[in-house]
């Protein structure tokens, strides 16, 4: 089938209106391909607070046509700082100033998830070729040579020319495409809180994404929303057996995993309020992202632990690459195959490295931690930039 015939027949259906799904709709629109986003929730939005964005995310914003809006709501931090949560001292930092920006062509920033999602949503609403539908719970699909029929939980069906499964970690589309069961429960429990900047200990109000690494636990903090608030994300590797998402918990429960770290690190937790908890999951990389006219994207394709702060960045890169691949090939099938081939190794690398970073950078103890400190303190700023080149120097299209 030629490109023209599949593009003109029906819209592309996108299951999921998260960062990945909306980015996919925008990327396709940039290439003249219309889409209908089917979101399960009653309204489009994002839960959780902050998100870190590497320079590769900014390459994507420009390609999605939202570069200016995305840049305007970001906080541009000066450093990525790694602290030893036992010894209460800096292990190393990476300067994010002019040299970093010149090397990677873009800055490193932190943003509120809601703000980022809002920028993508506004751009989707402004685009005539994008339709958005809420309360649309995609349960599965059928397909033939002419299109895909998506099944919704309310019994309705929706027809499209192709289906992109951007329905996240628990993707129903993936269940049919890949059939590899439930995600892997990592046993790592993450607690999140957002506090007014005035309540953050004064000596820790750094313009940095700071990571305090301790045995089987870590704390991350950074300023958000024009410095009005600080985002706190603390994680405890407590072998939690079941997945959990967004459950409110008392501060005493959060503190339980951090009694062994230095006082300054503990004081950060004391200031948190309204803690919510997640038990993190990921998956092993797979190459089965495609089934005929159906493809996976974002967490549905390659869910990863957050230790490289790249899940949303990878979802946006997927979106840009998907649209680019479809616009370059004659048939839908070859476009989807090209998309998968261009994305698989890069995302697999981030998935596996995120796990390894958890074990060897965020959570090691004893000699493992001493080795981490020795390796990381020995690196010069120039060596850090070389180390990060493969990730931040990429644009999702290689
Ligand atoms: C603690 C933590 C910190 C993180 N920090 C970072 C970071 O700093 N930087 C970064 O880049 N990434 C980070 N991530 C990862 C990032 O949040 C995810 O990778 C990203 O949000 C994935 O986007 P997505 O659109 O693929 O999936 P999701 O955000 O999960 O969106 C999926 C959407 O699909 C909808 N949906 C689900 N099921 C259905 C259905 N049946 N039918 C229709 N719709 C459905 C959902 O309601 C949702 O809107 C972090 C993750 C965690 C847990």
Short mmCIF file of C-alpha atoms and ligand atoms in Angstrom, two decimals:
data_model
loop_
_atom_site.label_atom_id
_atom_site.label_comp_id
_atom_site.label_asym_id
_atom_site.label_seq_id
_atom_site.Cartn_x
_atom_site.Cartn_y
_atom_site.Cartn_z
CA UNK A 1 0.00 0.00 0.00
CA UNK A 2 1.38 3.43 -0.84
CA UNK A 3 1.79 6.10 1.80
CA UNK A 4 -0.95 8.24 0.32
CA UNK A 5 -3.58 5.54 0.50
CA UNK A 6 -3.00 4.66 4.15
CA UNK A 7 -2.71 8.27 5.30
CA UNK A 8 -5.84 9.39 3.49
CA UNK A 9 -8.10 6.55 4.47
CA UNK A 10 -8.57 7.02 8.23
CA UNK A 11 -6.85 8.64 11.19
CA UNK A 12 -4.09 6.99 13.18
CA UNK A 13 -5.48 5.90 16.55
CA UNK A 14 -3.32 6.56 19.62
CA UNK A 15 -4.15 4.71 22.84
CA UNK A 16 -3.12 6.94 25.77
CA UNK A 17 -2.91 10.71 26.18
CA UNK A 18 0.19 10.89 28.38
CA UNK A 19 3.41 12.61 27.35
CA UNK A 20 4.15 9.86 24.79
CA UNK A 21 0.67 9.77 23.23
CA UNK A 22 0.35 13.55 22.88
CA UNK A 23 3.89 13.82 21.51
CA UNK A 24 3.03 11.13 18.95
CA UNK A 25 -0.08 13.04 17.86
CA UNK A 26 1.95 16.25 17.45
CA UNK A 27 4.80 14.53 15.61
CA UNK A 28 2.37 12.91 13.16
CA UNK A 29 0.57 16.23 12.66
CA UNK A 30 3.91 17.85 11.74
CA UNK A 31 4.10 15.32 8.89
CA UNK A 32 0.51 15.86 7.75
CA UNK A 33 -0.85 12.69 9.38
CA UNK A 34 -4.09 13.06 11.37
CA UNK A 35 -4.75 11.19 14.61
CA UNK A 36 -7.35 10.45 17.27
CA UNK A 37 -6.03 10.13 20.85
CA UNK A 38 -8.09 7.75 23.02
CA UNK A 39 -7.45 8.40 26.72
CA UNK A 40 -8.85 6.18 29.46
CA UNK A 41 -9.08 8.88 32.15
CA UNK A 42 -12.01 11.27 32.39
CA UNK A 43 -9.69 14.18 31.75
CA UNK A 44 -6.29 14.72 30.21
CA UNK A 45 -3.55 15.52 32.75
CA UNK A 46 -0.48 14.24 34.60
CA UNK A 47 -0.03 13.15 38.20
CA UNK A 48 3.28 13.44 40.00
CA UNK A 49 5.39 16.52 40.16
CA UNK A 50 8.80 17.15 38.65
CA UNK A 51 10.57 15.68 35.71
CA UNK A 52 14.15 16.15 34.52
CA UNK A 53 14.74 16.84 30.85
CA UNK A 54 18.07 16.20 29.15
CA UNK A 55 19.12 18.13 26.05
CA UNK A 56 17.66 15.31 23.94
CA UNK A 57 14.18 16.31 25.16
CA UNK A 58 14.71 19.84 23.82
CA UNK A 59 15.68 18.50 20.40
CA UNK A 60 12.27 16.78 20.44
CA UNK A 61 10.34 19.87 21.56
CA UNK A 62 11.66 21.73 18.53
CA UNK A 63 10.62 18.93 16.20
CA UNK A 64 7.17 18.82 17.81
CA UNK A 65 6.76 22.56 17.25
CA UNK A 66 6.60 23.44 20.97
CA UNK A 67 10.22 24.46 21.60
CA UNK A 68 9.48 28.00 22.72
CA UNK A 69 6.57 27.08 25.01
CA UNK A 70 8.51 24.22 26.60
CA UNK A 71 11.58 26.38 27.18
CA UNK A 72 9.53 29.09 28.86
CA UNK A 73 8.31 26.88 31.74
CA UNK A 74 11.57 25.09 32.56
CA UNK A 75 13.96 25.76 35.46
CA UNK A 76 17.52 25.70 34.12
CA UNK A 77 19.66 24.09 36.79
CA UNK A 78 23.42 24.68 37.02
CA UNK A 79 24.58 21.23 38.07
CA UNK A 80 23.78 17.57 38.51
CA UNK A 81 25.19 16.90 41.99
CA UNK A 82 25.92 13.50 43.53
CA UNK A 83 26.15 13.48 47.34
CA UNK A 84 27.24 10.68 49.64
CA UNK A 85 24.26 10.19 51.97
CA UNK A 86 26.43 8.43 54.56
CA UNK A 87 29.47 10.75 54.67
CA UNK A 88 27.48 13.96 53.93
CA UNK A 89 29.81 15.21 51.22
CA UNK A 90 29.81 15.78 47.48
CA UNK A 91 31.10 12.85 45.43
CA UNK A 92 31.00 14.67 42.12
CA UNK A 93 28.98 17.07 40.01
CA UNK A 94 28.43 17.77 36.33
CA UNK A 95 28.41 21.40 35.22
CA UNK A 96 25.40 22.17 33.03
CA UNK A 97 26.62 25.63 31.96
CA UNK A 98 27.82 26.99 28.64
CA UNK A 99 30.26 24.17 27.81
CA UNK A 100 27.56 21.54 28.38
CA UNK A 101 24.99 23.45 26.34
CA UNK A 102 27.41 24.11 23.49
CA UNK A 103 28.41 20.46 23.36
CA UNK A 104 24.83 19.12 23.22
CA UNK A 105 23.12 22.04 21.53
CA UNK A 106 20.54 22.39 24.28
CA UNK A 107 20.22 22.84 28.06
CA UNK A 108 19.36 20.47 30.90
CA UNK A 109 16.23 21.48 32.79
CA UNK A 110 13.58 20.46 35.29
CA UNK A 111 9.87 21.07 34.79
CA UNK A 112 6.56 20.34 36.42
CA UNK A 113 4.95 17.36 34.69
CA UNK A 114 1.63 19.16 34.57
CA UNK A 115 3.24 22.13 32.83
CA UNK A 116 4.95 19.91 30.26
CA UNK A 117 1.79 17.91 29.60
CA UNK A 118 -0.13 21.21 29.36
CA UNK A 119 2.20 22.52 26.64
CA UNK A 120 1.74 19.35 24.59
CA UNK A 121 -2.02 19.34 25.20
CA UNK A 122 -2.48 22.95 24.11
CA UNK A 123 -0.53 22.30 20.92
CA UNK A 124 -2.68 19.21 20.22
CA UNK A 125 -5.90 21.18 20.81
CA UNK A 126 -4.67 23.92 18.48
CA UNK A 127 -3.98 21.43 15.68
CA UNK A 128 -6.87 20.79 13.30
CA UNK A 129 -5.74 17.28 12.42
CA UNK A 130 -5.66 16.02 16.05
CA UNK A 131 -8.78 14.79 17.84
CA UNK A 132 -8.76 14.03 21.57
CA UNK A 133 -11.21 11.77 23.33
CA UNK A 134 -11.37 11.02 27.07
CA UNK A 135 -13.09 8.19 28.99
CA UNK A 136 -12.01 5.87 26.17
CA UNK A 137 -10.55 2.73 27.75
CA UNK A 138 -8.81 0.73 24.99
CA UNK A 139 -9.07 -2.98 25.76
CA UNK A 140 -7.76 -4.50 22.51
CA UNK A 141 -7.88 -4.41 18.72
CA UNK A 142 -8.65 -6.36 15.54
CA UNK A 143 -7.05 -5.61 12.18
CA UNK A 144 -7.16 -6.51 8.50
CA UNK A 145 -5.36 -5.26 5.36
CA UNK A 146 -7.31 -1.99 5.37
CA UNK A 147 -7.18 -0.84 8.99
CA UNK A 148 -7.46 -1.41 12.73
CA UNK A 149 -10.60 -1.59 14.85
CA UNK A 150 -9.99 -0.64 18.47
CA UNK A 151 -12.24 -2.06 21.16
CA UNK A 152 -13.25 0.13 24.10
CA UNK A 153 -14.33 -1.07 27.55
CA UNK A 154 -17.85 0.33 27.02
CA UNK A 155 -18.36 -2.00 24.05
CA UNK A 156 -17.82 0.65 21.38
CA UNK A 157 -15.39 0.20 18.50
CA UNK A 158 -13.30 2.86 16.74
CA UNK A 159 -11.76 2.43 13.30
CA UNK A 160 -8.39 3.81 12.24
CA UNK A 161 -5.68 3.26 9.69
CA UNK A 162 -3.12 2.25 12.35
CA UNK A 163 -2.86 2.03 16.14
CA UNK A 164 -0.08 3.38 18.36
CA UNK A 165 -0.09 1.87 21.85
CA UNK A 166 1.06 4.72 24.11
CA UNK A 167 -0.96 3.41 27.04
CA UNK A 168 1.89 3.20 29.52
CA UNK A 169 3.34 0.58 31.86
CA UNK A 170 0.16 -1.55 32.03
CA UNK A 171 -0.56 -1.26 28.31
CA UNK A 172 -3.46 -3.33 26.98
CA UNK A 173 -2.12 -2.84 23.47
CA UNK A 174 1.21 -4.36 24.52
CA UNK A 175 -0.58 -7.37 26.00
CA UNK A 176 -1.79 -8.17 22.47
CA UNK A 177 1.33 -7.10 20.53
CA UNK A 178 3.99 -8.64 22.75
CA UNK A 179 2.14 -10.93 25.13
CA UNK A 180 4.91 -10.95 27.72
CA UNK A 181 2.77 -10.75 30.86
CA UNK A 182 2.98 -8.20 33.64
CA UNK A 183 5.90 -5.80 34.19
CA UNK A 184 8.74 -6.78 36.55
CA UNK A 185 8.29 -5.42 40.08
CA UNK A 186 11.67 -3.93 41.01
CA UNK A 187 11.12 -3.93 44.79
CA UNK A 188 12.09 -0.24 44.87
CA UNK A 189 9.57 2.00 46.62
CA UNK A 190 9.52 5.68 45.65
CA UNK A 191 7.89 8.42 47.74
CA UNK A 192 7.18 11.85 46.28
CA UNK A 193 6.36 15.20 47.86
CA UNK A 194 6.40 18.84 46.76
CA UNK A 195 7.16 21.54 49.34
CA UNK A 196 7.24 25.35 49.18
CA UNK A 197 10.82 26.55 48.66
CA UNK A 198 10.68 28.34 52.03
CA UNK A 199 10.35 24.96 53.76
CA UNK A 200 13.40 23.43 52.10
CA UNK A 201 16.44 23.54 54.47
CA UNK A 202 18.15 26.81 53.54
CA UNK A 203 21.60 25.31 53.05
CA UNK A 204 20.15 22.86 50.49
CA UNK A 205 18.33 25.32 48.24
CA UNK A 206 20.67 24.56 45.38
CA UNK A 207 20.01 25.26 41.71
CA UNK A 208 20.81 21.63 41.02
CA UNK A 209 19.26 18.24 40.57
CA UNK A 210 20.77 16.71 43.69
CA UNK A 211 21.05 13.00 44.38
CA UNK A 212 21.95 11.74 47.87
CA UNK A 213 23.03 8.12 47.36
CA UNK A 214 23.00 5.67 50.28
CA UNK A 215 22.87 1.92 50.87
CA UNK A 216 19.60 0.67 49.32
CA UNK A 217 18.15 4.19 49.39
CA UNK A 218 18.47 7.62 47.83
CA UNK A 219 16.97 11.11 47.90
CA UNK A 220 16.56 13.46 44.93
CA UNK A 221 15.59 17.15 45.11
CA UNK A 222 15.38 20.08 42.73
CA UNK A 223 13.52 23.39 42.41
CA UNK A 224 10.41 23.61 40.23
CA UNK A 225 7.86 26.04 38.84
CA UNK A 226 10.00 29.21 38.85
CA UNK A 227 11.54 28.24 42.23
CA UNK A 228 8.17 28.35 44.01
CA UNK A 229 8.51 24.72 45.17
CA UNK A 230 11.02 21.92 45.65
CA UNK A 231 10.38 18.46 44.27
CA UNK A 232 11.38 15.65 46.65
CA UNK A 233 11.68 12.07 45.39
CA UNK A 234 13.05 9.51 47.82
CA UNK A 235 13.46 5.82 47.12
CA UNK A 236 13.99 2.84 49.36
CA UNK A 237 14.93 -0.59 47.98
CA UNK A 238 12.79 -2.58 50.42
CA UNK A 239 11.98 -5.55 48.15
CA UNK A 240 8.34 -4.44 47.94
CA UNK A 241 6.52 -7.36 46.31
CA UNK A 242 3.49 -5.67 44.71
CA UNK A 243 3.15 -2.75 42.29
CA UNK A 244 1.61 0.39 43.85
CA UNK A 245 0.85 3.74 42.18
CA UNK A 246 0.22 7.00 44.01
CA UNK A 247 -0.87 5.71 47.45
CA UNK A 248 -0.81 8.38 50.23
CA UNK A 249 1.53 7.41 53.11
CA UNK A 250 2.49 9.06 56.44
CA UNK A 251 5.95 10.63 56.82
CA UNK A 252 6.87 8.00 59.45
CA UNK A 253 6.70 5.32 56.77
CA UNK A 254 8.97 7.34 54.47
CA UNK A 255 11.52 7.96 57.25
CA UNK A 256 11.73 4.26 58.12
CA UNK A 257 14.00 3.52 55.15
CA UNK A 258 16.43 6.39 55.90
CA UNK A 259 17.41 6.02 59.57
CA UNK A 260 20.95 5.00 58.53
CA UNK A 261 21.78 8.09 56.41
CA UNK A 262 23.37 11.36 57.59
CA UNK A 263 21.31 13.96 59.49
CA UNK A 264 21.26 16.47 56.64
CA UNK A 265 19.77 13.89 54.27
CA UNK A 266 17.22 12.86 56.91
CA UNK A 267 16.23 16.48 57.45
CA UNK A 268 15.05 16.69 53.83
CA UNK A 269 12.48 13.97 54.47
CA UNK A 270 11.24 15.64 57.67
CA UNK A 271 10.20 18.67 55.62
CA UNK A 272 8.12 16.67 53.09
CA UNK A 273 4.31 16.71 53.33
CA UNK A 274 1.51 14.74 51.66
CA UNK A 275 3.82 11.91 50.66
CA UNK A 276 2.61 9.51 47.96
CA UNK A 277 4.18 6.17 47.20
CA UNK A 278 4.91 4.12 44.07
CA UNK A 279 6.47 0.67 43.78
CA UNK A 280 8.50 0.84 40.60
CA UNK A 281 8.32 -1.59 37.71
CA UNK A 282 10.20 -2.06 34.46
CA UNK A 283 10.68 -4.71 31.80
CA UNK A 284 13.45 -6.42 29.92
CA UNK A 285 13.96 -5.01 26.42
CA UNK A 286 12.07 -6.87 23.66
CA UNK A 287 12.06 -6.50 19.88
CA UNK A 288 8.35 -7.26 19.42
CA UNK A 289 7.00 -3.72 19.29
CA UNK A 290 4.92 -4.20 16.15
CA UNK A 291 1.99 -6.32 15.08
CA UNK A 292 0.91 -5.48 11.51
CA UNK A 293 -0.59 -1.97 11.70
CA UNK A 294 -0.01 -1.63 15.43
CA UNK A 295 3.09 -0.28 17.19
CA UNK A 296 4.09 0.46 20.79
CA UNK A 297 5.61 3.73 22.04
CA UNK A 298 6.97 5.12 25.32
CA UNK A 299 6.47 3.13 28.53
CA UNK A 300 4.24 0.67 26.68
CA UNK A 301 7.27 -0.30 24.55
CA UNK A 302 10.18 0.04 26.98
CA UNK A 303 9.25 0.84 30.60
CA UNK A 304 12.35 1.68 32.61
CA UNK A 305 13.33 2.63 36.15
CA UNK A 306 13.79 6.37 36.61
CA UNK A 307 17.53 6.26 37.35
CA UNK A 308 18.60 7.91 34.12
CA UNK A 309 15.65 10.33 34.19
CA UNK A 310 14.85 9.41 30.60
CA UNK A 311 11.45 7.67 30.37
CA UNK A 312 9.54 10.72 29.14
CA UNK A 313 12.50 11.86 27.03
CA UNK A 314 12.56 8.46 25.31
CA UNK A 315 8.78 8.58 24.75
CA UNK A 316 9.16 11.93 22.98
CA UNK A 317 12.09 10.65 20.92
CA UNK A 318 9.95 7.66 19.92
CA UNK A 319 7.22 10.04 18.76
CA UNK A 320 9.58 12.09 16.61
CA UNK A 321 11.15 8.97 15.11
CA UNK A 322 7.79 7.31 14.45
CA UNK A 323 6.53 10.26 12.43
CA UNK A 324 9.85 10.63 10.61
CA UNK A 325 9.90 6.93 9.70
CA UNK A 326 6.31 6.97 8.44
CA UNK A 327 6.97 10.03 6.32
CA UNK A 328 10.02 8.49 4.66
CA UNK A 329 8.65 5.13 3.56
CA UNK A 330 5.99 4.11 1.05
CA UNK A 331 4.05 1.68 3.15
CA UNK A 332 2.73 1.76 6.69
CA UNK A 333 4.31 -1.60 7.48
CA UNK A 334 7.79 -0.58 6.34
CA UNK A 335 7.46 2.74 8.21
CA UNK A 336 6.60 0.97 11.47
CA UNK A 337 9.41 -1.56 10.99
CA UNK A 338 11.89 1.25 10.37
CA UNK A 339 10.67 3.06 13.52
CA UNK A 340 11.19 -0.05 15.64
CA UNK A 341 14.65 -0.70 14.15
CA UNK A 342 15.78 2.89 14.76
CA UNK A 343 14.56 2.98 18.36
CA UNK A 344 15.14 -0.46 19.78
CA UNK A 345 18.83 -0.44 20.71
CA UNK A 346 18.86 3.09 22.10
CA UNK A 347 15.86 2.48 24.35
CA UNK A 348 17.19 -0.97 25.40
CA UNK A 349 20.44 0.71 26.41
CA UNK A 350 18.60 3.21 28.60
CA UNK A 351 16.39 0.47 30.12
CA UNK A 352 19.36 -1.69 31.09
CA UNK A 353 21.59 1.18 32.15
CA UNK A 354 18.81 2.55 34.37
CA UNK A 355 18.77 -0.72 36.29
CA UNK A 356 22.57 -0.78 36.52
CA UNK A 357 22.63 2.83 37.73
CA UNK A 358 20.21 1.87 40.51
CA UNK A 359 22.51 -0.90 41.69
CA UNK A 360 25.91 0.73 41.22
CA UNK A 361 25.36 4.50 41.56
CA UNK A 362 22.18 5.10 43.57
CA UNK A 363 22.11 2.21 46.07
CA UNK A 364 25.50 0.51 46.63
CA UNK A 365 27.01 -0.06 50.10
CA UNK A 366 30.47 -0.78 51.49
CA UNK A 367 33.20 -1.52 48.92
CA UNK A 368 30.74 -1.09 46.01
CA UNK A 369 30.00 2.43 47.22
CA UNK A 370 33.70 3.16 47.74
CA UNK A 371 34.37 2.00 44.18
CA UNK A 372 31.60 4.26 42.87
CA UNK A 373 33.12 7.21 44.72
CA UNK A 374 36.61 6.44 43.42
CA UNK A 375 35.48 6.13 39.79
CA UNK A 376 33.21 9.15 39.86
CA UNK A 377 35.55 11.56 41.65
CA UNK A 378 38.30 10.72 39.16
CA UNK A 379 36.33 11.95 36.14
CA UNK A 380 37.01 15.41 34.76
CA UNK A 381 34.21 17.61 33.41
CA UNK A 382 35.39 16.89 29.86
CA UNK A 383 35.22 13.15 30.55
CA UNK A 384 31.66 13.49 31.87
CA UNK A 385 30.61 15.13 28.62
CA UNK A 386 32.22 12.31 26.63
CA UNK A 387 30.42 9.75 28.82
CA UNK A 388 27.06 11.42 28.17
CA UNK A 389 27.55 12.00 24.43
CA UNK A 390 25.66 8.88 23.28
CA UNK A 391 22.57 9.98 25.23
CA UNK A 392 22.40 13.77 25.20
CA UNK A 393 24.04 14.14 21.80
CA UNK A 394 21.26 12.04 20.22
CA UNK A 395 18.02 13.32 18.78
CA UNK A 396 15.92 10.18 18.62
CA UNK A 397 16.41 9.72 14.90
CA UNK A 398 19.71 7.82 14.75
C1 LIG B 1 9.44 8.41 40.15
C2 LIG B 1 9.60 8.65 38.66
C3 LIG B 1 10.41 9.67 38.22
C4 LIG B 1 10.61 9.87 36.85
N1 LIG B 1 11.43 10.88 36.44
C5 LIG B 1 11.63 11.07 35.12
C6 LIG B 1 12.49 12.11 34.67
O1 LIG B 1 13.07 12.84 35.49
N2 LIG B 1 12.67 12.28 33.33
C7 LIG B 1 12.03 11.49 32.41
O2 LIG B 1 12.22 11.69 31.20
N3 LIG B 1 11.19 10.49 32.80
C8 LIG B 1 10.98 10.26 34.13
N4 LIG B 1 10.13 9.27 34.52
C9 LIG B 1 9.49 8.41 33.52
C10 LIG B 1 8.26 9.04 32.87
O3 LIG B 1 7.36 9.49 33.86
C11 LIG B 1 7.57 8.03 31.97
O4 LIG B 1 8.50 7.28 31.25
C12 LIG B 1 6.66 8.75 30.99
O5 LIG B 1 5.66 9.47 31.68
C13 LIG B 1 6.02 7.74 30.03
O6 LIG B 1 5.06 8.39 29.24
P1 LIG B 1 3.99 7.53 28.43
O7 LIG B 1 3.12 8.52 27.75
O8 LIG B 1 4.67 6.48 27.63
O9 LIG B 1 3.17 6.74 29.56
P2 LIG B 1 2.21 7.34 30.69
O10 LIG B 1 2.70 8.62 31.20
O11 LIG B 1 1.99 6.23 31.65
O12 LIG B 1 0.86 7.63 29.91
C14 LIG B 1 0.00 6.60 29.52
C15 LIG B 1 -1.38 7.19 29.28
O13 LIG B 1 -2.24 6.15 28.79
C16 LIG B 1 -3.44 6.16 29.51
N5 LIG B 1 -3.98 4.80 29.49
C17 LIG B 1 -3.60 3.74 30.24
N6 LIG B 1 -4.33 2.66 29.92
C18 LIG B 1 -5.17 3.04 28.92
C19 LIG B 1 -6.17 2.38 28.19
N7 LIG B 1 -6.49 1.11 28.43
N8 LIG B 1 -6.84 3.07 27.23
C20 LIG B 1 -6.55 4.39 26.98
N9 LIG B 1 -5.61 5.07 27.68
C21 LIG B 1 -4.93 4.41 28.63
C22 LIG B 1 -3.07 6.64 30.90
O14 LIG B 1 -4.18 7.15 31.59
C23 LIG B 1 -2.04 7.70 30.57
O15 LIG B 1 -2.63 8.94 30.31
C24 LIG B 1 9.94 9.04 35.89
C25 LIG B 1 9.10 8.01 36.35
C26 LIG B 1 8.92 7.82 37.71
C27 LIG B 1 8.03 6.69 38.17
#
